[in-house]
Amino acid sequence: MTYISVPRRGATAVLACTALAVVSGCGASDTGGGGPAAGGRVAGVTVTRDAALHEALPEQIKKAGTVRVATDVPYPPFAMFVTEGKSELTGLDYDLGQALGAKLGVRFAFTPTKFDGIVPALQAGKFDAAMSALTDNKERQKVVDFVDYSRSGSGILVAEGNPAKISTLDDLCGRKVGVQAATNQYKLLDAHQSTCRAAGRKPADIQTFPKDSDAQLALRSGKVIAEVVTKPAAGWSAKTADGGKAFDLAEDPEAPAGYRASPNGIAVSRRLPQLTEAIRRALQALIDDGTLTKICDKYGVASIAVKEATKNAAVD
């Protein structure tokens, strides 16, 4: 059997069964406390349990009282540690998971997991779902189902003051650019190399890093002049790092939602179609009452919230 690794923003790669060796912490442990089964407050909103949605869950989920969720940490604003060195989680995906859990009457127990191992672990039954800003596309849908909750693309993070005067992808030609390996952002940069060459310019010198935080550190130290990352993550870093004084977000007026804007979704094991549908219905309830927008707004990205909870909405 082969496993298809599905990074949240990544190009797809095929891994052998040995890929499971890279999965860390694939149990049902929850590092953030879990959503209360009877409901609770998330992002200042009181979320109440829906008995009908609870009954729509698969029997094994109802019996366990827990949805085991994989996430890659840190990836702000989607998943972060509350305090460095501690296990408690926060972030847009984490808060949304707690709201969904409260609505469904079960706990969404998050476990930090090495990014490349998330989908193999879903396929192997180690997790029920993954919430890690995963980009929904047709290739990923071969192995998981998605419930889409946001739409965004890639952005360009630069140093404070934008000393290199970067505003578009074209400005990255011939420059050192940081990006997390095996991601949609790497795929975007790699595809743009031909555009650089066609314009008579050198291609970008793409520097890959195992984690987004490593790429950001390279930008801080001047080893790269920009980092290409999801636009919500870029905006969050520009807003919060060093009190908003470390980075800027390069804005391309031709791509206000980011480059190649696409749906982001909650990945659910294809073994659990009832769970996919229950999550979709719960998400729609959170859209209808404004909770999803309030959660996104808490992290400065209200504009990425979708108006309708869709399943497998990718068009590529």
PDB file of C-alpha atoms in Angstrom, residues 37-258:
ATOM      1  CA  ALA A  37     -19.422  18.052  25.097  1.00  0.00           C
ATOM      2  CA  ALA A  38     -22.356  20.203  26.250  1.00  0.00           C
ATOM      3  CA  GLY A  39     -21.196  23.420  24.570  1.00  0.00           C
ATOM      4  CA  GLY A  40     -18.929  26.301  25.514  1.00  0.00           C
ATOM      5  CA  ARG A  41     -17.534  29.734  24.625  1.00  0.00           C
ATOM      6  CA  VAL A  42     -15.183  30.156  21.686  1.00  0.00           C
ATOM      7  CA  ALA A  43     -13.889  33.542  20.461  1.00  0.00           C
ATOM      8  CA  GLY A  44     -16.401  35.235  22.741  1.00  0.00           C
ATOM      9  CA  VAL A  45     -19.318  33.254  21.314  1.00  0.00           C
ATOM     10  CA  THR A  46     -21.410  30.723  23.232  1.00  0.00           C
ATOM     11  CA  VAL A  47     -21.772  27.565  21.151  1.00  0.00           C
ATOM     12  CA  THR A  48     -24.589  25.200  22.138  1.00  0.00           C
ATOM     13  CA  ARG A  49     -24.834  21.483  21.557  1.00  0.00           C
ATOM     14  CA  ASP A  50     -27.155  20.328  18.771  1.00  0.00           C
ATOM     15  CA  ALA A  51     -28.698  16.983  19.720  1.00  0.00           C
ATOM     16  CA  ALA A  52     -29.642  16.110  16.146  1.00  0.00           C
ATOM     17  CA  LEU A  53     -26.095  16.707  14.909  1.00  0.00           C
ATOM     18  CA  HIS A  54     -24.721  14.603  17.751  1.00  0.00           C
ATOM     19  CA  GLU A  55     -26.981  11.731  16.726  1.00  0.00           C
ATOM     20  CA  ALA A  56     -25.734  12.047  13.136  1.00  0.00           C
ATOM     21  CA  LEU A  57     -22.181  11.198  14.195  1.00  0.00           C
ATOM     22  CA  PRO A  58     -20.755   7.714  13.531  1.00  0.00           C
ATOM     23  CA  GLU A  59     -21.360   5.338  16.425  1.00  0.00           C
ATOM     24  CA  GLN A  60     -17.642   4.946  17.103  1.00  0.00           C
ATOM     25  CA  ILE A  61     -17.258   8.717  17.498  1.00  0.00           C
ATOM     26  CA  LYS A  62     -20.282   8.976  19.784  1.00  0.00           C
ATOM     27  CA  LYS A  63     -18.991   6.094  21.874  1.00  0.00           C
ATOM     28  CA  ALA A  64     -15.504   7.580  22.171  1.00  0.00           C
ATOM     29  CA  GLY A  65     -16.851  11.087  22.712  1.00  0.00           C
ATOM     30  CA  THR A  66     -13.804  12.361  20.843  1.00  0.00           C
ATOM     31  CA  VAL A  67     -12.742  13.311  17.330  1.00  0.00           C
ATOM     32  CA  ARG A  68      -8.983  12.756  17.041  1.00  0.00           C
ATOM     33  CA  VAL A  69      -7.511  15.685  15.126  1.00  0.00           C
ATOM     34  CA  ALA A  70      -4.012  16.021  13.687  1.00  0.00           C
ATOM     35  CA  THR A  71      -2.430  19.456  13.323  1.00  0.00           C
ATOM     36  CA  ASP A  72       0.991  20.859  12.482  1.00  0.00           C
ATOM     37  CA  VAL A  73       2.272  23.377  15.031  1.00  0.00           C
ATOM     38  CA  PRO A  74       3.286  26.158  14.817  1.00  0.00           C
ATOM     39  CA  TYR A  75       1.574  27.623  11.789  1.00  0.00           C
ATOM     40  CA  PRO A  76       0.041  30.949  12.844  1.00  0.00           C
ATOM     41  CA  PRO A  77      -2.676  32.041  12.833  1.00  0.00           C
ATOM     42  CA  PHE A  78      -4.086  28.540  12.338  1.00  0.00           C
ATOM     43  CA  ALA A  79      -2.223  26.602  15.034  1.00  0.00           C
ATOM     44  CA  MET A  80       0.101  27.945  17.726  1.00  0.00           C
ATOM     45  CA  PHE A  81       1.289  27.161  21.215  1.00  0.00           C
ATOM     46  CA  VAL A  82      -0.154  29.530  23.822  1.00  0.00           C
ATOM     47  CA  THR A  83       3.237  29.637  25.525  1.00  0.00           C
ATOM     48  CA  GLU A  84       6.505  28.548  23.975  1.00  0.00           C
ATOM     49  CA  GLY A  85       7.678  25.341  25.590  1.00  0.00           C
ATOM     50  CA  LYS A  86       4.174  24.456  26.794  1.00  0.00           C
ATOM     51  CA  SER A  87       1.659  22.130  25.151  1.00  0.00           C
ATOM     52  CA  GLU A  88      -1.529  24.223  25.263  1.00  0.00           C
ATOM     53  CA  LEU A  89      -2.776  25.201  21.803  1.00  0.00           C
ATOM     54  CA  THR A  90      -4.542  28.186  20.317  1.00  0.00           C
ATOM     55  CA  GLY A  91      -5.216  29.448  16.804  1.00  0.00           C
ATOM     56  CA  LEU A  92      -7.960  29.699  14.208  1.00  0.00           C
ATOM     57  CA  ASP A  93      -8.085  25.980  13.428  1.00  0.00           C
ATOM     58  CA  TYR A  94      -7.957  25.073  17.102  1.00  0.00           C
ATOM     59  CA  ASP A  95     -10.772  27.479  18.011  1.00  0.00           C
ATOM     60  CA  LEU A  96     -12.870  26.263  15.092  1.00  0.00           C
ATOM     61  CA  GLY A  97     -12.318  22.690  16.255  1.00  0.00           C
ATOM     62  CA  GLN A  98     -13.549  23.583  19.742  1.00  0.00           C
ATOM     63  CA  ALA A  99     -16.631  25.287  18.292  1.00  0.00           C
ATOM     64  CA  LEU A 100     -17.394  22.270  16.103  1.00  0.00           C
ATOM     65  CA  GLY A 101     -16.885  19.949  19.052  1.00  0.00           C
ATOM     66  CA  ALA A 102     -19.224  22.009  21.204  1.00  0.00           C
ATOM     67  CA  LYS A 103     -21.873  22.009  18.482  1.00  0.00           C
ATOM     68  CA  LEU A 104     -21.540  18.249  17.902  1.00  0.00           C
ATOM     69  CA  GLY A 105     -21.320  17.355  21.588  1.00  0.00           C
ATOM     70  CA  VAL A 106     -17.894  15.697  21.400  1.00  0.00           C
ATOM     71  CA  ARG A 107     -14.315  16.749  22.074  1.00  0.00           C
ATOM     72  CA  PHE A 108     -12.027  17.709  19.210  1.00  0.00           C
ATOM     73  CA  ALA A 109      -8.723  16.452  20.648  1.00  0.00           C
ATOM     74  CA  PHE A 110      -5.776  18.008  18.813  1.00  0.00           C
ATOM     75  CA  THR A 111      -2.385  16.324  18.565  1.00  0.00           C
ATOM     76  CA  PRO A 112       0.650  18.115  17.070  1.00  0.00           C
ATOM     77  CA  THR A 113       1.915  15.938  14.246  1.00  0.00           C
ATOM     78  CA  LYS A 114       4.809  16.206  11.834  1.00  0.00           C
ATOM     79  CA  PHE A 115       3.330  17.784   8.736  1.00  0.00           C
ATOM     80  CA  ASP A 116       4.375  15.192   6.163  1.00  0.00           C
ATOM     81  CA  GLY A 117       2.824  12.464   8.313  1.00  0.00           C
ATOM     82  CA  ILE A 118      -0.648  13.932   8.748  1.00  0.00           C
ATOM     83  CA  VAL A 119      -2.448  12.344   5.793  1.00  0.00           C
ATOM     84  CA  PRO A 120      -0.663   8.983   6.030  1.00  0.00           C
ATOM     85  CA  ALA A 121      -1.824   8.886   9.639  1.00  0.00           C
ATOM     86  CA  LEU A 122      -5.396   9.659   8.586  1.00  0.00           C
ATOM     87  CA  GLN A 123      -5.258   6.846   6.048  1.00  0.00           C
ATOM     88  CA  ALA A 124      -3.896   4.469   8.669  1.00  0.00           C
ATOM     89  CA  GLY A 125      -6.716   5.296  11.100  1.00  0.00           C
ATOM     90  CA  LYS A 126      -4.502   7.061  13.626  1.00  0.00           C
ATOM     91  CA  PHE A 127      -6.699  10.163  13.365  1.00  0.00           C
ATOM     92  CA  ASP A 128     -10.270  10.888  12.354  1.00  0.00           C
ATOM     93  CA  ALA A 129      -9.622  14.345  10.916  1.00  0.00           C
ATOM     94  CA  ALA A 130      -6.957  16.974  10.331  1.00  0.00           C
ATOM     95  CA  MET A 131      -7.220  20.725  10.825  1.00  0.00           C
ATOM     96  CA  SER A 132      -4.037  22.344   9.587  1.00  0.00           C
ATOM     97  CA  ALA A 133      -4.955  24.939   6.923  1.00  0.00           C
ATOM     98  CA  LEU A 134      -5.033  22.121   4.385  1.00  0.00           C
ATOM     99  CA  THR A 135      -5.611  23.254   0.812  1.00  0.00           C
ATOM    100  CA  ASP A 136      -8.438  21.325  -0.827  1.00  0.00           C
ATOM    101  CA  ASN A 137      -7.624  20.040  -4.332  1.00  0.00           C
ATOM    102  CA  LYS A 138      -8.642  17.158  -6.565  1.00  0.00           C
ATOM    103  CA  GLU A 139      -5.521  15.113  -5.957  1.00  0.00           C
ATOM    104  CA  ARG A 140      -5.952  15.295  -2.200  1.00  0.00           C
ATOM    105  CA  GLN A 141      -9.549  14.221  -2.565  1.00  0.00           C
ATOM    106  CA  LYS A 142      -8.319  10.845  -3.776  1.00  0.00           C
ATOM    107  CA  VAL A 143      -7.465   9.939  -0.197  1.00  0.00           C
ATOM    108  CA  VAL A 144      -9.453  12.277   2.103  1.00  0.00           C
ATOM    109  CA  ASP A 145     -12.690  14.252   2.055  1.00  0.00           C
ATOM    110  CA  PHE A 146     -12.772  17.955   2.820  1.00  0.00           C
ATOM    111  CA  VAL A 147     -15.224  20.239   4.560  1.00  0.00           C
ATOM    112  CA  ASP A 148     -14.202  23.694   3.364  1.00  0.00           C
ATOM    113  CA  TYR A 149     -14.279  26.612   5.804  1.00  0.00           C
ATOM    114  CA  SER A 150     -12.074  29.315   4.258  1.00  0.00           C
ATOM    115  CA  ARG A 151     -10.631  30.550   0.987  1.00  0.00           C
ATOM    116  CA  SER A 152      -7.202  32.123   0.654  1.00  0.00           C
ATOM    117  CA  GLY A 153      -4.034  32.089  -1.378  1.00  0.00           C
ATOM    118  CA  SER A 154      -0.331  32.710  -0.981  1.00  0.00           C
ATOM    119  CA  GLY A 155       1.199  35.962   0.195  1.00  0.00           C
ATOM    120  CA  ILE A 156       4.669  37.471   0.415  1.00  0.00           C
ATOM    121  CA  LEU A 157       6.156  38.296   3.802  1.00  0.00           C
ATOM    122  CA  VAL A 158       9.038  40.775   3.808  1.00  0.00           C
ATOM    123  CA  ALA A 159      11.164  42.534   6.396  1.00  0.00           C
ATOM    124  CA  GLU A 160       9.798  45.619   8.143  1.00  0.00           C
ATOM    125  CA  GLY A 161       9.792  48.566   5.781  1.00  0.00           C
ATOM    126  CA  ASN A 162      10.110  46.254   2.756  1.00  0.00           C
ATOM    127  CA  PRO A 163      13.724  47.280   2.026  1.00  0.00           C
ATOM    128  CA  ALA A 164      13.871  45.154  -1.144  1.00  0.00           C
ATOM    129  CA  LYS A 165      10.694  46.858  -2.475  1.00  0.00           C
ATOM    130  CA  ILE A 166       8.873  43.577  -3.126  1.00  0.00           C
ATOM    131  CA  SER A 167       5.251  43.763  -4.227  1.00  0.00           C
ATOM    132  CA  THR A 168       4.700  40.932  -6.742  1.00  0.00           C
ATOM    133  CA  LEU A 169       6.027  37.476  -7.565  1.00  0.00           C
ATOM    134  CA  ASP A 170       7.952  39.039 -10.444  1.00  0.00           C
ATOM    135  CA  ASP A 171       9.990  41.011  -7.910  1.00  0.00           C
ATOM    136  CA  LEU A 172      11.314  37.734  -6.513  1.00  0.00           C
ATOM    137  CA  CYS A 173      13.125  36.786  -9.716  1.00  0.00           C
ATOM    138  CA  GLY A 174      16.868  36.497  -9.093  1.00  0.00           C
ATOM    139  CA  ARG A 175      16.432  36.886  -5.319  1.00  0.00           C
ATOM    140  CA  LYS A 176      16.747  34.455  -2.406  1.00  0.00           C
ATOM    141  CA  VAL A 177      13.275  33.476  -1.272  1.00  0.00           C
ATOM    142  CA  GLY A 178      12.308  31.287   1.674  1.00  0.00           C
ATOM    143  CA  VAL A 179       9.491  28.752   1.635  1.00  0.00           C
ATOM    144  CA  GLN A 180       8.457  25.640   3.567  1.00  0.00           C
ATOM    145  CA  ALA A 181       9.348  22.471   1.693  1.00  0.00           C
ATOM    146  CA  ALA A 182       6.682  20.367  -0.046  1.00  0.00           C
ATOM    147  CA  THR A 183       4.049  23.100   0.050  1.00  0.00           C
ATOM    148  CA  ASN A 184       1.688  24.866  -2.317  1.00  0.00           C
ATOM    149  CA  GLN A 185       3.908  27.936  -1.932  1.00  0.00           C
ATOM    150  CA  TYR A 186       6.928  25.992  -3.157  1.00  0.00           C
ATOM    151  CA  LYS A 187       4.867  24.796  -6.126  1.00  0.00           C
ATOM    152  CA  LEU A 188       3.826  28.391  -6.854  1.00  0.00           C
ATOM    153  CA  LEU A 189       7.426  29.637  -6.772  1.00  0.00           C
ATOM    154  CA  ASP A 190       8.704  26.761  -8.866  1.00  0.00           C
ATOM    155  CA  ALA A 191       6.037  27.358 -11.523  1.00  0.00           C
ATOM    156  CA  HIS A 192       6.914  31.055 -11.634  1.00  0.00           C
ATOM    157  CA  GLN A 193      10.537  30.336 -12.550  1.00  0.00           C
ATOM    158  CA  SER A 194       9.590  30.042 -16.231  1.00  0.00           C
ATOM    159  CA  THR A 195       8.015  33.505 -16.054  1.00  0.00           C
ATOM    160  CA  CYS A 196      11.279  34.913 -14.737  1.00  0.00           C
ATOM    161  CA  ARG A 197      13.230  33.278 -17.556  1.00  0.00           C
ATOM    162  CA  ALA A 198      10.738  34.429 -20.198  1.00  0.00           C
ATOM    163  CA  ALA A 199      11.265  37.996 -19.011  1.00  0.00           C
ATOM    164  CA  GLY A 200      15.019  37.605 -19.413  1.00  0.00           C
ATOM    165  CA  ARG A 201      15.621  37.504 -15.670  1.00  0.00           C
ATOM    166  CA  LYS A 202      17.267  34.961 -13.422  1.00  0.00           C
ATOM    167  CA  PRO A 203      14.955  32.550 -11.621  1.00  0.00           C
ATOM    168  CA  ALA A 204      14.431  32.965  -7.906  1.00  0.00           C
ATOM    169  CA  ASP A 205      16.919  31.275  -5.604  1.00  0.00           C
ATOM    170  CA  ILE A 206      14.400  29.187  -3.672  1.00  0.00           C
ATOM    171  CA  GLN A 207      15.537  28.258  -0.166  1.00  0.00           C
ATOM    172  CA  THR A 208      13.419  25.479   1.349  1.00  0.00           C
ATOM    173  CA  PHE A 209      12.934  24.901   5.084  1.00  0.00           C
ATOM    174  CA  PRO A 210      11.299  22.072   7.043  1.00  0.00           C
ATOM    175  CA  LYS A 211       8.966  24.424   8.920  1.00  0.00           C
ATOM    176  CA  ASP A 212       7.464  27.827   8.305  1.00  0.00           C
ATOM    177  CA  SER A 213       9.099  29.107  11.500  1.00  0.00           C
ATOM    178  CA  ASP A 214      12.510  28.197  10.062  1.00  0.00           C
ATOM    179  CA  ALA A 215      11.800  30.172   6.886  1.00  0.00           C
ATOM    180  CA  GLN A 216      10.684  33.126   8.992  1.00  0.00           C
ATOM    181  CA  LEU A 217      13.918  32.972  10.983  1.00  0.00           C
ATOM    182  CA  ALA A 218      15.861  33.106   7.710  1.00  0.00           C
ATOM    183  CA  LEU A 219      13.928  36.239   6.761  1.00  0.00           C
ATOM    184  CA  ARG A 220      14.687  37.818  10.126  1.00  0.00           C
ATOM    185  CA  SER A 221      18.404  37.138   9.713  1.00  0.00           C
ATOM    186  CA  GLY A 222      18.544  38.424   6.142  1.00  0.00           C
ATOM    187  CA  LYS A 223      19.367  35.051   4.593  1.00  0.00           C
ATOM    188  CA  VAL A 224      16.352  35.540   2.316  1.00  0.00           C
ATOM    189  CA  ILE A 225      14.659  38.762   1.225  1.00  0.00           C
ATOM    190  CA  ALA A 226      11.121  37.368   1.373  1.00  0.00           C
ATOM    191  CA  GLU A 227       9.087  34.351   2.429  1.00  0.00           C
ATOM    192  CA  VAL A 228       6.167  33.010   0.442  1.00  0.00           C
ATOM    193  CA  VAL A 229       3.531  31.604   2.781  1.00  0.00           C
ATOM    194  CA  THR A 230      -0.273  31.514   2.976  1.00  0.00           C
ATOM    195  CA  LYS A 231      -1.600  35.054   3.044  1.00  0.00           C
ATOM    196  CA  PRO A 232      -3.368  34.630   6.427  1.00  0.00           C
ATOM    197  CA  ALA A 233      -0.114  33.434   7.987  1.00  0.00           C
ATOM    198  CA  ALA A 234       1.822  36.278   6.370  1.00  0.00           C
ATOM    199  CA  GLY A 235      -0.701  38.835   7.583  1.00  0.00           C
ATOM    200  CA  TRP A 236      -0.688  37.430  11.114  1.00  0.00           C
ATOM    201  CA  SER A 237       3.095  37.489  11.301  1.00  0.00           C
ATOM    202  CA  ALA A 238       3.221  41.058  10.013  1.00  0.00           C
ATOM    203  CA  LYS A 239       0.632  42.084  12.594  1.00  0.00           C
ATOM    204  CA  THR A 240       2.040  40.328  15.646  1.00  0.00           C
ATOM    205  CA  ALA A 241       5.783  39.582  15.370  1.00  0.00           C
ATOM    206  CA  ASP A 242       7.702  41.927  17.664  1.00  0.00           C
ATOM    207  CA  GLY A 243       4.553  43.956  18.142  1.00  0.00           C
ATOM    208  CA  GLY A 244       4.154  44.368  14.401  1.00  0.00           C
ATOM    209  CA  LYS A 245       7.664  45.744  13.902  1.00  0.00           C
ATOM    210  CA  ALA A 246       9.453  42.714  12.413  1.00  0.00           C
ATOM    211  CA  PHE A 247       7.700  42.133   9.091  1.00  0.00           C
ATOM    212  CA  ASP A 248       5.460  43.676   6.461  1.00  0.00           C
ATOM    213  CA  LEU A 249       2.962  42.064   4.112  1.00  0.00           C
ATOM    214  CA  ALA A 250       3.683  42.803   0.470  1.00  0.00           C
ATOM    215  CA  GLU A 251       0.365  43.638  -1.201  1.00  0.00           C
ATOM    216  CA  ASP A 252      -0.181  42.834  -4.860  1.00  0.00           C
ATOM    217  CA  PRO A 253      -3.278  44.744  -6.053  1.00  0.00           C
ATOM    218  CA  GLU A 254      -3.816  42.084  -8.708  1.00  0.00           C
ATOM    219  CA  ALA A 255      -4.131  39.348  -6.052  1.00  0.00           C
ATOM    220  CA  PRO A 256      -6.011  40.807  -3.058  1.00  0.00           C
ATOM    221  CA  ALA A 257      -6.907  37.362  -1.664  1.00  0.00           C
ATOM    222  CA  GLY A 258      -3.455  36.011  -2.388  1.00  0.00           C
TER     223      GLY A 258
END
